[in-house]
Tab-separated table of C-alpha atoms in Angstrom:
chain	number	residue	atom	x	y	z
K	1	UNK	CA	124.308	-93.161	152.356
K	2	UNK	CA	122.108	-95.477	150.091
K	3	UNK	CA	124.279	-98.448	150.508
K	4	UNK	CA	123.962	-97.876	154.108
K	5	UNK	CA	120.353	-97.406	155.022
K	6	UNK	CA	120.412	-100.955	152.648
K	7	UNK	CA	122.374	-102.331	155.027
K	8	UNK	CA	120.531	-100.898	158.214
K	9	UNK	CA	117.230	-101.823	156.539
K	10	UNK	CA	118.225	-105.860	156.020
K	11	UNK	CA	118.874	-106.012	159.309
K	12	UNK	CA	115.306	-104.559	160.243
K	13	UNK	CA	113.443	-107.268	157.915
K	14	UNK	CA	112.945	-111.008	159.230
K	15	UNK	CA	116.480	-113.441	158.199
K	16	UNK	CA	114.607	-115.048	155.507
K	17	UNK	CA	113.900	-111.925	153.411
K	18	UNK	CA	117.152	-111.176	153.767
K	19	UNK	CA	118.872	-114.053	152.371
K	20	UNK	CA	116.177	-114.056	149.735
K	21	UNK	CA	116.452	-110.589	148.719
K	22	UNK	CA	120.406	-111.070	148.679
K	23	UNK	CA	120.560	-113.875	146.641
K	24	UNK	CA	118.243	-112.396	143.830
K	25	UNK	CA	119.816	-110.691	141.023
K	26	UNK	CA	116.774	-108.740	140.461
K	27	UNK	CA	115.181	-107.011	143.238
K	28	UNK	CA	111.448	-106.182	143.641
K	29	UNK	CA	112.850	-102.921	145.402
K	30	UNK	CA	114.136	-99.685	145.163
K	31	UNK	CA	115.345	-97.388	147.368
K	32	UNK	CA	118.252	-94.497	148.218
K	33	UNK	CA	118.753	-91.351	150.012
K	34	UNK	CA	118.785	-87.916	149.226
K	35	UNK	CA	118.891	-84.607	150.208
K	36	UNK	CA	115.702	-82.533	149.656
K	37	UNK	CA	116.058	-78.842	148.772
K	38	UNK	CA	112.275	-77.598	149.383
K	39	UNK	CA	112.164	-79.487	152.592
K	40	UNK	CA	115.941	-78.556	153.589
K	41	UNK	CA	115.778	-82.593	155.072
K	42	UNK	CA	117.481	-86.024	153.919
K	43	UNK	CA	114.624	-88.278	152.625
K	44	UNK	CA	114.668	-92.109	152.393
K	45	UNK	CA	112.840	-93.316	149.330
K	46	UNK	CA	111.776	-96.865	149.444
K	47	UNK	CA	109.930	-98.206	146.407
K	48	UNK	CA	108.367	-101.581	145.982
K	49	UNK	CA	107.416	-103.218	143.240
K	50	UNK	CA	105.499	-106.328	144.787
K	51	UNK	CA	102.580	-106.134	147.353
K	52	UNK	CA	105.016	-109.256	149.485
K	53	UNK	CA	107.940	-106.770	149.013
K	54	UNK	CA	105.819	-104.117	150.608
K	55	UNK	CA	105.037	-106.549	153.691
K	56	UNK	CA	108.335	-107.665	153.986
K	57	UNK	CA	110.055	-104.047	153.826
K	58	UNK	CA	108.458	-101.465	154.730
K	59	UNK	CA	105.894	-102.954	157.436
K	60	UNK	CA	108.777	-103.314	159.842
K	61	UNK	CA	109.726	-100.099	159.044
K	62	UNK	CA	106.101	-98.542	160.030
K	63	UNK	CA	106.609	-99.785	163.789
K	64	UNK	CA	110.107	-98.134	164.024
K	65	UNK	CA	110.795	-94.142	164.957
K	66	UNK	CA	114.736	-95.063	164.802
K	67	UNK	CA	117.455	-97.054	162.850
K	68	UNK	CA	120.592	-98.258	163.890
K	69	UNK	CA	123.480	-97.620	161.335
K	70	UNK	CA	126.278	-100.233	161.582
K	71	UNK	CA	128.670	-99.031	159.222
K	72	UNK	CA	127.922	-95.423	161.119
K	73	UNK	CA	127.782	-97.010	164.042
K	74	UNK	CA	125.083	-94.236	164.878
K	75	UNK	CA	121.830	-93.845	165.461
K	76	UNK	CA	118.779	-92.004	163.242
K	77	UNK	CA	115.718	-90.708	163.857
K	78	UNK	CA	112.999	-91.704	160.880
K	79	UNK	CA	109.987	-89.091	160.900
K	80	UNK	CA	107.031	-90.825	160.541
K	81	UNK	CA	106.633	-92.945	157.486
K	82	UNK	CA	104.450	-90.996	154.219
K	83	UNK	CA	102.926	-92.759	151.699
K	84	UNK	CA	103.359	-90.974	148.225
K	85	UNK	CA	101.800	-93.185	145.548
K	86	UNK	CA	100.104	-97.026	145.406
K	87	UNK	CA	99.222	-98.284	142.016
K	88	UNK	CA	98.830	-101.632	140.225
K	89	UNK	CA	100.683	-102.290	137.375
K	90	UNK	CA	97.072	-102.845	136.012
K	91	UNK	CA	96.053	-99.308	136.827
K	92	UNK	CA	98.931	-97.890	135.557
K	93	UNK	CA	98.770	-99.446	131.958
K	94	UNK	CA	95.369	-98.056	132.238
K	95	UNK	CA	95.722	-94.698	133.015
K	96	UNK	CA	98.622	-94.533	130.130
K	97	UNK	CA	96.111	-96.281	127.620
K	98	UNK	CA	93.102	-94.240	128.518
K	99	UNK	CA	94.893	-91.300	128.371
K	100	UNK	CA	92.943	-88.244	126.292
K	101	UNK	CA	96.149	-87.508	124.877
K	102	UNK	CA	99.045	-89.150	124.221
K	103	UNK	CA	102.510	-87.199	126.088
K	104	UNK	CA	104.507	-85.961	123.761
K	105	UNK	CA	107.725	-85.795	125.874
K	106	UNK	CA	108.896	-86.355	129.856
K	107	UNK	CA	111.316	-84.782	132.248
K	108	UNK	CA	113.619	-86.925	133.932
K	109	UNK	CA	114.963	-85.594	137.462
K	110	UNK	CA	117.910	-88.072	138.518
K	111	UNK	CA	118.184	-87.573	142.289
K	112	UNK	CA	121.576	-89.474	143.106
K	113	UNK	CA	123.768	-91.152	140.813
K	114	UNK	CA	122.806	-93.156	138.105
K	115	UNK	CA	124.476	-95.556	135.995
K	116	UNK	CA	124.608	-98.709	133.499
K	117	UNK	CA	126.436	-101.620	132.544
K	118	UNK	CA	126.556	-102.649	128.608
K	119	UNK	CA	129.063	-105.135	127.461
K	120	UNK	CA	130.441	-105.844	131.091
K	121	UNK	CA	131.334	-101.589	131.233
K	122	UNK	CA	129.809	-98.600	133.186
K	123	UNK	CA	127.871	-96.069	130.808
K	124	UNK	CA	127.521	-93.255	132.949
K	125	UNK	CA	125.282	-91.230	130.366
K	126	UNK	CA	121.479	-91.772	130.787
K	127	UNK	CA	121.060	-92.738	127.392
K	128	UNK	CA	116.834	-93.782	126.967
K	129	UNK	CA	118.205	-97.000	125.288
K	130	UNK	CA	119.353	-98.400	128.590
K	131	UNK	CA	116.620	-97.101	130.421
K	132	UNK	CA	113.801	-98.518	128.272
K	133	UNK	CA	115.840	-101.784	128.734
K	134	UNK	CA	115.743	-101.038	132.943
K	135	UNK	CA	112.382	-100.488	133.070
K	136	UNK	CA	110.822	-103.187	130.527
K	137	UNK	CA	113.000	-105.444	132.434
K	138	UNK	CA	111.850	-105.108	135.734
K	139	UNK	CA	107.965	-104.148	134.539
K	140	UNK	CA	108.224	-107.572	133.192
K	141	UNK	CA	109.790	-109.404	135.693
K	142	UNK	CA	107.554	-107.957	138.530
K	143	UNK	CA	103.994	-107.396	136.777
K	144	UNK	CA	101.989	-110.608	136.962
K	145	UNK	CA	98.952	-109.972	134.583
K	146	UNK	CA	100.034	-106.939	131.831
K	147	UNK	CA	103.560	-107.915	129.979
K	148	UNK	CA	104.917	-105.428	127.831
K	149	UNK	CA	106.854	-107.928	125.413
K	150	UNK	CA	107.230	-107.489	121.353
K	151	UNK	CA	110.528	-107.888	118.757
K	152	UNK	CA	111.702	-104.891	118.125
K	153	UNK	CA	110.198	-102.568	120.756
K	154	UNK	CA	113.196	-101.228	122.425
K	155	UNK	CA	114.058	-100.031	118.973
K	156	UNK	CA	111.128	-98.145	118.678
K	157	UNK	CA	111.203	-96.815	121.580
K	158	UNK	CA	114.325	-95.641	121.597
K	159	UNK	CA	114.133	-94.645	117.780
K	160	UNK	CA	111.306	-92.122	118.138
K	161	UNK	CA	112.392	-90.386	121.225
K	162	UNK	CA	114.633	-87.083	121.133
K	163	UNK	CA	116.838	-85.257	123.755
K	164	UNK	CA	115.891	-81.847	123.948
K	165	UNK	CA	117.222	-79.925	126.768
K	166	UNK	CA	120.011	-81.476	129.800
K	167	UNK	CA	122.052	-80.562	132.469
K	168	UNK	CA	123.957	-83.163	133.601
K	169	UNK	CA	127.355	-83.335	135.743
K	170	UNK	CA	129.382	-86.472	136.473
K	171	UNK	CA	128.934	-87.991	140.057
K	172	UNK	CA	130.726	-91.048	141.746
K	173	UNK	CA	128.741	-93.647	144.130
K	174	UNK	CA	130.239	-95.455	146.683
K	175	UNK	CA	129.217	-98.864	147.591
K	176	UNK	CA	131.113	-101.979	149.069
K	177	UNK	CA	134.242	-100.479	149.081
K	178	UNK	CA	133.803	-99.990	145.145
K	179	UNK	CA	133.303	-96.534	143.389
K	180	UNK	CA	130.823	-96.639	140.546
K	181	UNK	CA	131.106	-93.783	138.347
K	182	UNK	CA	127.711	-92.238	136.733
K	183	UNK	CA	125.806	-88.939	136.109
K	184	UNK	CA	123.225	-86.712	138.294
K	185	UNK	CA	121.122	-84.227	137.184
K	186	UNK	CA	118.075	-83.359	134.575
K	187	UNK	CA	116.887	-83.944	130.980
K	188	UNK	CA	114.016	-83.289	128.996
K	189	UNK	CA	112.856	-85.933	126.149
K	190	UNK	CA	110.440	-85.541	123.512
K	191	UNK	CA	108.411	-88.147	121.931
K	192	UNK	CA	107.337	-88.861	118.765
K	193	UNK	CA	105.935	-91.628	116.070
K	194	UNK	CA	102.207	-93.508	116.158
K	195	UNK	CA	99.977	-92.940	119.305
K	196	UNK	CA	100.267	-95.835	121.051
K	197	UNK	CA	104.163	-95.719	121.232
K	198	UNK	CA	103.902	-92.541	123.183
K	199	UNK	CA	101.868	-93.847	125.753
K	200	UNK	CA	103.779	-96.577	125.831
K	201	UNK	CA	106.870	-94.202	126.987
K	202	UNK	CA	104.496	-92.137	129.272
K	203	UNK	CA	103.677	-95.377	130.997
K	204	UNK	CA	107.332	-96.418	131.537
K	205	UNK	CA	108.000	-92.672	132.739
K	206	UNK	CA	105.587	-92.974	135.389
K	207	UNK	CA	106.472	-96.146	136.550
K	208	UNK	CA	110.462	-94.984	136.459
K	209	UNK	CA	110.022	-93.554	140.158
K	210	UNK	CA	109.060	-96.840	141.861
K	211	UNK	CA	111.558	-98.783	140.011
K	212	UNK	CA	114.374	-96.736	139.621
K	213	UNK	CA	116.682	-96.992	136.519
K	214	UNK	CA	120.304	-98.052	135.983
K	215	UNK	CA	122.248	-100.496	138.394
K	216	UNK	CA	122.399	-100.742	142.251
K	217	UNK	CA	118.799	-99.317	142.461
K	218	UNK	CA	118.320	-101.185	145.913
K	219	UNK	CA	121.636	-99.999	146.964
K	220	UNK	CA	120.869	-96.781	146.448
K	221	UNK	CA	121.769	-95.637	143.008
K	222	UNK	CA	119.467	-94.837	139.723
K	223	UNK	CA	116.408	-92.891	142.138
K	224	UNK	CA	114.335	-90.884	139.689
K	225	UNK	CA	111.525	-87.959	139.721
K	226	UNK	CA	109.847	-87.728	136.178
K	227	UNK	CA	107.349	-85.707	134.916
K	228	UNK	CA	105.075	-86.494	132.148
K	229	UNK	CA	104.572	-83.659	129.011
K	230	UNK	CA	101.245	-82.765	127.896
K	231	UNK	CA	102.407	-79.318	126.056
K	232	UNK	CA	105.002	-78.392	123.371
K	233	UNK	CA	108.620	-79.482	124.676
């Protein structure tokens, strides 16, 4: 259903963000659809990554209690709107920085299907090379004061950072007319190497959930949940 509530929600926004948003290859937006266990409800994650994306998204959305689903042709209720987390990119670099402690590992909850493309192919393993990648990507792209930009860093990132427990299943995602095959599921990672590279992966861990990770993260695919590790993994 991620692909479309995309749909239903670029015909909420004003013309002009649409076309914008369309013709960008990176989006300042995440968002998908999944089902809730605790709450027993379907939830509708929308993350932005931009204070205009916010004002162009999910304003409109505020002043709605229902949304018209043309490929459905249906109708939804939306329960009123909650907000779950705001925070600068400033604050957040901050927080990880300041930190006590550095983490010394994160769990990763993948909440619909996620995937990658290396080499022009679908890697439907979330391997924490390709995330890192994800993640620095759009945290540069989309941050307009703290860059996190230096030779070699994916490497280290990657090269001090250990799966340690996972339980993941193969999923498929549907999206116009295509099927993109990818994983769902959990995995623990632990962290090692100098201080600073550890809050460096506990900063893009918490920043994961707003951006999502993978491809087709504003169609719906790559949502995460993560949780950062303060105790033995």
């Amino acid at each position: 259903m991620g692909s479309v509530f995309h749909g239903a929600l670029m015909e909420v926004v004003d013309p002009h963000s649409a076309a914008l948003y369309h013709h960008m290859t990176l989006r300042p937006y995440s968002q998908s659809v999944y089902w809730d266990r605790e709450q027993k409800r379907a939830v509708w994650r929308i993350g932005t990554l931009t204070d205009e994306a916010y004002t162009r998204l999910v304003e409109p959305l505020q002043k709605r209690d229902t949304l018209w689903l043309t490929q459905k042709q249906c109708e939804v209720r939306l329960q009123p709107m909650e907000m779950k987390q705001a925070i600068s990119f400033e604050e957040l670099s901050k927080e990880a920085v300041q930190a006590e402690l550095a983490p010394i590992g994160a769990e990763w909850q993948f909440m619909n299907v996620v995937s990658f493309k290396q080499n022009g192919r679908y890697v439907i393993l979330p391997d924490m090379r390709l995330i890192y990648q994800s993640l620095l990507q759009r945290w540069n792209t989309f941050s307009d004061s703290v860059k996190v930009e230096d030779d070699g860093l994916i490497d280290q990132l990657t090269s001090h950072c250990r799966l340690t427990k996972y339980q993941l299943q193969s999923r498929v995602f549907s999206v116009n007319g295509s099927t993109i095959y990818g994983c769902h599921g959990w995995q623990r990672i632990g962290f090692f190497g100098y201080d600073m590279l550890k809050r460096l992966q506990g900063m893009l861990t918490a920043f994961a959930p707003f951006a999502g990770v993978g491809v087709k993260t504003a169609l719906g695919m790559g949502a995460v949940n993560t949780e950062i590790l303060k105790e033995t993994v």
